[in-house]
Coordinates of C-alpha atoms in Angstrom, one line a residue:
M1 CA -9.1 7.0 7.5
D2 CA -9.1 6.9 4.2
S3 CA -5.7 7.2 3.3
L4 CA -5.4 4.2 5.4
T5 CA -8.0 2.3 3.5
G6 CA -6.5 2.7 0.2
L7 CA -2.9 1.9 1.2
R8 CA -5.1 -1.6 2.2
F9 CA -5.2 -1.8 -1.7
F10 CA -1.8 -1.0 -2.6
A11 CA -1.0 -4.0 0.1
A12 CA -3.3 -6.6 -1.5
L13 CA -1.6 -6.0 -5.1
S14 CA 2.0 -6.4 -3.9
V15 CA 0.8 -10.1 -2.4
F16 CA -0.5 -10.7 -5.7
V17 CA 2.1 -9.6 -7.8
C18 CA 4.1 -12.1 -5.3
H19 CA 1.5 -14.8 -6.2
S20 CA 2.0 -14.4 -9.9
S21 CA 5.2 -15.3 -9.8
Y22 CA 5.4 -18.1 -7.9
L23 CA 7.2 -21.3 -9.7
A24 CA 4.3 -23.2 -8.7
L25 CA 2.2 -21.3 -11.1
P26 CA 5.0 -20.5 -14.1
T27 CA 4.2 -17.2 -15.8
F28 CA 7.1 -17.7 -18.4
A29 CA 7.4 -20.5 -20.4
D30 CA 10.9 -19.7 -20.5
H31 CA 12.6 -21.2 -17.0
H32 CA 15.2 -18.4 -16.5
T33 CA 12.9 -15.4 -17.1
N34 CA 10.6 -17.1 -15.3
V35 CA 13.1 -17.5 -12.2
V36 CA 14.5 -14.2 -12.8
F37 CA 10.5 -12.5 -12.8
H38 CA 10.2 -14.8 -9.2
E39 CA 12.7 -13.1 -7.5
I40 CA 11.7 -9.6 -8.8
A41 CA 9.2 -9.9 -7.2
N42 CA 9.2 -11.9 -4.6
Q43 CA 9.8 -9.8 -1.8
F44 CA 6.3 -7.9 -2.7
G45 CA 4.9 -11.0 -0.2
G46 CA 6.7 -10.0 3.1
L47 CA 6.2 -6.5 2.0
G48 CA 2.3 -6.8 1.7
V49 CA 2.2 -9.1 4.8
A50 CA 4.1 -6.6 7.0
F51 CA 2.3 -3.8 6.2
F52 CA -1.1 -5.6 6.7
F53 CA 0.0 -6.5 10.3
V54 CA 1.5 -3.1 11.2
L55 CA -1.6 -1.7 10.0
S56 CA -3.8 -4.4 12.4
G57 CA -2.2 -2.9 15.5
F58 CA -1.9 0.8 14.3
V59 CA -5.9 0.7 13.8
L60 CA -7.1 -1.0 16.2
T61 CA -5.6 1.3 18.9
W62 CA -6.1 4.1 16.8
S63 CA -10.1 3.0 17.0
S64 CA -10.1 1.5 20.4
R65 CA -12.5 3.3 23.0
T66 CA -12.3 2.5 27.1
G67 CA -15.6 0.9 28.0
D68 CA -15.8 -1.4 24.8
R69 CA -17.0 -4.7 26.2
L70 CA -14.9 -8.0 25.1
S71 CA -17.5 -9.7 23.5
A72 CA -18.3 -6.8 21.6
F73 CA -14.6 -6.4 19.8
Y74 CA -14.4 -10.5 19.0
R75 CA -18.0 -10.0 17.4
R76 CA -17.1 -7.3 15.1
R77 CA -13.5 -8.8 14.6
F78 CA -14.4 -12.0 13.6
V79 CA -17.4 -11.3 11.7
K80 CA -15.5 -9.1 9.5
I81 CA -12.7 -11.9 9.1
L82 CA -14.5 -15.2 9.7
P83 CA -17.4 -15.9 6.7
L84 CA -15.1 -14.7 3.8
Y85 CA -12.2 -16.7 4.9
Y86 CA -14.3 -19.9 5.4
L87 CA -15.5 -18.9 2.0
G88 CA -12.3 -18.5 0.6
G89 CA -11.5 -22.3 2.1
A90 CA -14.2 -24.0 0.8
A91 CA -13.6 -22.5 -2.8
A92 CA -10.0 -23.7 -1.9
V93 CA -11.4 -27.4 -1.1
A94 CA -13.7 -27.7 -4.0
V95 CA -10.5 -26.5 -6.4
F96 CA -7.2 -28.2 -4.5
W97 CA -9.2 -31.3 -3.8
G98 CA -7.2 -34.7 -4.8
T99 CA -3.9 -32.8 -5.2
G100 CA -2.8 -33.1 -1.7
T101 CA -5.2 -31.4 0.3
K102 CA -5.6 -33.6 3.3
V103 CA -8.6 -33.7 6.0
S104 CA -6.1 -33.0 9.0
D105 CA -5.5 -29.6 6.6
V106 CA -9.0 -28.6 6.5
V107 CA -9.5 -28.9 10.0
R108 CA -6.1 -27.0 10.7
Y109 CA -7.4 -24.1 8.2
V110 CA -11.1 -23.9 10.0
T111 CA -9.5 -23.9 13.3
L112 CA -7.0 -21.7 12.4
T113 CA -4.3 -23.5 13.8
Q114 CA -2.2 -24.2 10.7
V115 CA 0.2 -21.6 12.2
W116 CA 1.4 -23.5 14.9
V117 CA 2.8 -26.1 13.0
P118 CA 6.5 -25.8 12.2
N119 CA 5.8 -27.2 8.7
P120 CA 5.1 -24.9 5.3
K121 CA 3.0 -28.2 4.1
H122 CA 0.5 -27.3 6.7
N123 CA 1.0 -23.4 7.4
F124 CA 0.4 -22.8 3.1
T125 CA -2.6 -25.6 2.4
V126 CA -6.0 -25.4 2.0
L127 CA -6.0 -21.4 0.6
P128 CA -2.5 -20.5 0.7
P129 CA -3.1 -17.2 1.6
G130 CA -5.5 -17.8 5.1
W131 CA -2.3 -18.7 6.9
S132 CA -2.2 -14.7 7.9
L133 CA -5.6 -14.6 9.1
A134 CA -4.5 -17.1 11.7
V135 CA -1.6 -14.9 12.7
E136 CA -4.5 -12.0 12.6
A137 CA -6.9 -14.5 15.0
V138 CA -3.8 -14.1 17.2
F139 CA -3.7 -10.4 17.4
Y140 CA -7.3 -10.0 18.4
L141 CA -7.3 -12.8 20.9
V142 CA -4.1 -10.7 22.4
F143 CA -5.6 -6.8 21.5
P144 CA -7.9 -6.8 24.1
F145 CA -5.8 -7.7 26.9
V146 CA -2.7 -5.7 26.0
I147 CA -4.6 -2.2 24.9
A148 CA -5.1 -0.5 28.7
R149 CA -1.0 -0.9 29.2
F150 CA -0.3 1.0 25.9
R151 CA -2.8 3.5 26.6
T152 CA -1.1 4.4 29.9
A153 CA 2.6 4.1 28.5
R154 CA 4.7 7.6 28.4
P155 CA 6.1 8.7 25.3
R156 CA 9.7 7.9 26.2
T157 CA 7.9 4.3 26.6
A158 CA 6.3 4.1 24.0
W159 CA 9.4 5.2 21.5
T160 CA 11.3 2.6 23.4
G161 CA 8.6 -0.3 22.9
L162 CA 8.2 0.7 18.7
A163 CA 12.4 0.4 18.4
V164 CA 12.3 -2.7 20.5
C165 CA 9.6 -4.3 18.1
V166 CA 11.5 -3.2 14.9
A167 CA 14.7 -4.8 16.7
G168 CA 12.4 -7.6 17.2
V169 CA 11.7 -8.2 13.5
F170 CA 14.9 -7.9 12.2
L171 CA 16.3 -10.6 15.3
M172 CA 13.4 -12.9 14.3
P173 CA 14.9 -14.4 10.8
I174 CA 18.4 -13.9 12.2
L175 CA 18.0 -16.2 14.6
A176 CA 16.1 -18.7 12.1
Y177 CA 19.1 -19.1 10.4
T178 CA 21.0 -20.2 13.7
L179 CA 18.4 -22.7 14.5
P180 CA 18.4 -26.5 13.3
A181 CA 17.3 -26.5 10.2
G182 CA 15.4 -29.9 9.9
N183 CA 14.7 -31.8 6.7
I184 CA 12.1 -29.9 5.0
K185 CA 13.4 -28.4 2.2
L186 CA 11.3 -25.6 0.1
V187 CA 10.8 -26.2 -3.7
S188 CA 11.2 -22.6 -4.7
E189 CA 14.0 -21.5 -2.2
P190 CA 16.6 -24.9 -1.4
S191 CA 18.0 -22.4 1.0
V192 CA 15.8 -22.2 3.8
T193 CA 13.8 -24.8 5.5
G194 CA 11.1 -25.4 6.5
F195 CA 11.3 -25.0 10.3
Q196 CA 13.3 -22.0 9.4
L197 CA 10.9 -20.3 7.2
W198 CA 8.0 -20.9 9.9
F199 CA 10.2 -19.8 12.9
A200 CA 11.1 -16.4 11.0
Y201 CA 7.9 -15.5 8.7
V202 CA 4.2 -17.5 10.2
F203 CA 5.3 -18.2 14.0
P204 CA 2.3 -15.7 15.4
L205 CA 4.2 -14.7 18.8
G206 CA 7.1 -13.6 16.3
R207 CA 4.3 -11.5 14.2
L208 CA 3.2 -9.8 17.4
F209 CA 6.5 -7.9 17.1
D210 CA 4.6 -6.6 13.8
F211 CA 1.5 -5.6 15.2
F212 CA 2.6 -3.6 17.9
A213 CA 4.9 -1.5 16.4
G214 CA 1.9 -0.6 14.8
M215 CA -0.1 -0.3 18.4
F216 CA 2.9 1.8 19.7
A217 CA 2.9 4.0 16.2
A218 CA -0.6 4.8 16.9
M219 CA -0.5 5.7 20.4
L220 CA 2.5 8.3 19.1
V221 CA 0.5 9.7 16.7
T222 CA -2.7 10.3 18.7
S223 CA -0.3 11.9 21.9
G224 CA 1.4 14.6 19.2
R225 CA 4.6 12.9 20.0
F226 CA 5.5 11.5 16.2
P227 CA 7.2 14.2 13.9
R228 CA 5.6 15.2 10.6
V229 CA 6.3 12.1 8.1
S230 CA 6.5 13.4 4.5
L231 CA 4.6 10.8 2.3
P232 CA 6.6 11.4 -1.0
W233 CA 10.0 10.7 1.2
V234 CA 8.4 7.6 2.8
L235 CA 7.6 6.3 -0.5
A236 CA 10.6 6.7 -2.1
S237 CA 12.0 4.9 1.1
F238 CA 10.7 1.5 -0.4
V239 CA 13.1 1.6 -3.7
P240 CA 16.0 1.1 -1.8
A241 CA 14.6 -0.8 1.2
Y242 CA 13.4 -3.1 -1.3
V243 CA 16.7 -3.1 -3.2
V244 CA 18.0 -4.5 -0.3
A245 CA 15.5 -7.2 0.6
G246 CA 16.1 -8.5 -2.9
Y247 CA 20.2 -8.9 -2.2
S248 CA 19.5 -10.2 1.1
P249 CA 19.2 -13.5 2.6
V250 CA 15.7 -14.8 2.1
L251 CA 13.8 -15.1 5.4
F252 CA 15.7 -11.6 5.9
G253 CA 14.4 -10.0 2.8
W254 CA 11.1 -11.1 3.6
R255 CA 10.7 -9.6 6.8
A256 CA 13.2 -6.8 7.9
P257 CA 14.2 -4.6 5.6
L258 CA 11.0 -2.8 4.7
I259 CA 9.5 -3.0 8.4
V260 CA 10.7 1.3 8.7
S261 CA 9.1 1.9 5.4
C262 CA 5.8 0.5 6.4
V263 CA 5.8 1.7 9.8
L264 CA 6.7 5.2 8.5
L265 CA 4.4 5.2 5.4
I266 CA 1.0 4.1 7.8
V267 CA 1.9 7.6 10.0
A268 CA 2.3 9.7 7.2
A269 CA -1.4 8.5 5.7
A270 CA -3.0 8.9 9.2
Q271 CA -1.1 12.1 9.9
R272 CA -2.6 13.3 7.0
D273 CA -6.2 12.3 6.7
V274 CA -6.3 13.7 10.9
E275 CA -5.5 16.9 9.0
G276 CA -7.5 16.8 6.6
R277 CA -5.4 17.2 3.6
P278 CA -7.0 15.1 0.3
G279 CA -4.8 13.1 -1.7
A280 CA -4.6 10.4 -4.1
L281 CA -4.6 7.5 -1.6
S282 CA -8.2 9.3 -0.2
S283 CA -10.0 9.2 -3.3
K284 CA -13.3 7.4 -3.9
P285 CA -12.1 4.7 -6.3
L286 CA -9.1 3.8 -3.7
V287 CA -11.2 4.0 -0.9
A288 CA -13.5 1.5 -2.9
L289 CA -10.6 -0.8 -4.0
G290 CA -9.2 -0.4 0.0
N291 CA -13.0 -1.5 1.2
A292 CA -12.8 -4.5 -0.9
S293 CA -8.8 -5.5 -0.5
F294 CA -9.6 -8.3 2.2
A295 CA -11.8 -10.0 -0.2
F296 CA -9.4 -9.7 -2.8
Y297 CA -6.4 -11.2 -0.8
L298 CA -8.3 -14.2 -0.1
C299 CA -9.6 -14.7 -3.7
H300 CA -6.8 -13.5 -5.8
Y301 CA -4.7 -16.7 -5.4
L302 CA -7.3 -18.9 -6.6
V303 CA -8.1 -16.8 -9.5
L304 CA -4.3 -17.4 -10.5
Y305 CA -4.4 -20.8 -10.4
V306 CA -8.0 -21.6 -11.9
L307 CA -6.4 -19.5 -14.5
N308 CA -3.3 -20.3 -15.0
I309 CA -3.8 -24.2 -14.4
K310 CA -6.8 -24.7 -15.7
V311 CA -7.9 -22.0 -18.2
L312 CA -5.1 -20.8 -20.1
H313 CA -2.9 -23.9 -19.6
G314 CA 0.4 -22.2 -18.8
P315 CA 3.1 -20.9 -18.8
F316 CA 2.8 -18.8 -22.2
D317 CA 5.5 -18.1 -24.8
S318 CA 4.8 -14.5 -25.6
G319 CA 5.1 -11.1 -23.3
A320 CA 1.5 -10.5 -24.7
M321 CA 0.3 -13.7 -23.3
V322 CA 2.0 -12.9 -19.8
A323 CA 0.4 -9.7 -19.9
C324 CA -3.1 -10.9 -20.9
Y325 CA -2.9 -13.3 -18.3
L326 CA -2.3 -11.1 -15.4
V327 CA -4.6 -8.3 -16.0
T328 CA -7.5 -10.8 -16.9
A329 CA -6.7 -12.5 -13.4
L330 CA -5.9 -8.9 -12.2
A331 CA -9.4 -7.8 -13.3
L332 CA -11.5 -11.0 -12.6
S333 CA -9.7 -11.0 -8.8
L334 CA -11.3 -7.3 -8.3
A335 CA -14.3 -8.0 -9.7
L336 CA -15.1 -10.7 -7.5
A337 CA -14.0 -9.2 -4.5
G338 CA -16.0 -6.6 -5.4
L339 CA -19.5 -9.0 -5.2
L340 CA -17.9 -10.3 -2.1
Y341 CA -17.3 -6.8 -0.3
R342 CA -20.8 -5.9 -0.9
Y343 CA -22.6 -8.9 -0.9
V344 CA -21.1 -10.9 2.1
E345 CA -18.9 -9.2 4.0
M346 CA -20.6 -5.9 4.7
P347 CA -24.4 -7.6 5.2
L348 CA -22.7 -9.9 7.4
V349 CA -20.8 -6.9 9.6
R350 CA -24.6 -4.9 9.6
R351 CA -26.5 -8.1 10.9
F352 CA -24.1 -9.1 13.3
G353 CA -22.5 -5.7 14.2
S354 CA -23.5 -4.0 17.9
A355 CA -26.9 -2.4 17.5
K356 CA -26.6 -0.3 20.4
E357 CA -23.5 1.0 18.8
R358 CA -25.2 1.9 15.7
R359 CA -28.2 3.7 17.6

């Protein structure tokens, strides 16, 4: 599935763009310009996370086989995810210690329980991008117990399930705005409270809608029931969807408007791979970047922080300096990700993978 691997890089890159606009890491010295940059780039984070969650459901379903042992499945998943997750957490503790990180936050991070606390002060501490891996861990725990039912689902049931999951993605932020607000306000989004953000965006059970949507889409593609999807048209659909997301209430924009385009993009890329049609997404450079995208996702925030706050002492007065900062941060993040993929992630996957399956 080379095209899907290539897409993983763009999903991780969208999260990089979002984090580069964080008001906590100010890029432009002019406050108004900084706010405008944040408003333009803010939705890229929600896009990248939603894409990864849908992709997880799709790929796990696509690659699942009957008779796969539960222990083998969990070993493959957690050997691939946890070492880099813990390594990134250790680096984050070293970088951020003394800036508000507490021992209790570290404990939640290590146990992947930070996403079960309805408080963003705990959800995004230690290594901020790490919260999505704690949600992924819930997906992995659930998957072996539901895949058999997905395999036996009729096409009509799969279409209904996909529609319900997409509707659920729209429903979660709508419900969040009706819930008690709570006392914790977000600095970057003062109209949203911490409890509302957690329920709409972080809550693992709510995120199962994204994951199950990917599973239903995979079943429809493998059965040949999903109509041919045009990749150029799907890519074009992201433009109006992103505009709608930008003008929507922030919680709704982070979750809902882009979910249909994400599902269709994954389906279109998978169909191209199944049919053996070459394209830019399946080129060797993009596949290599996609392979390192997990490491890139985990390390890029630390690179942005260290480069901005510790080295260059941002924010920056000129556009040239902003461009230099962003290009340097991207290059360093990619270089570090490549090293982590080659010397940490893959050796561990090869070492602790199933010997029987390798033979």
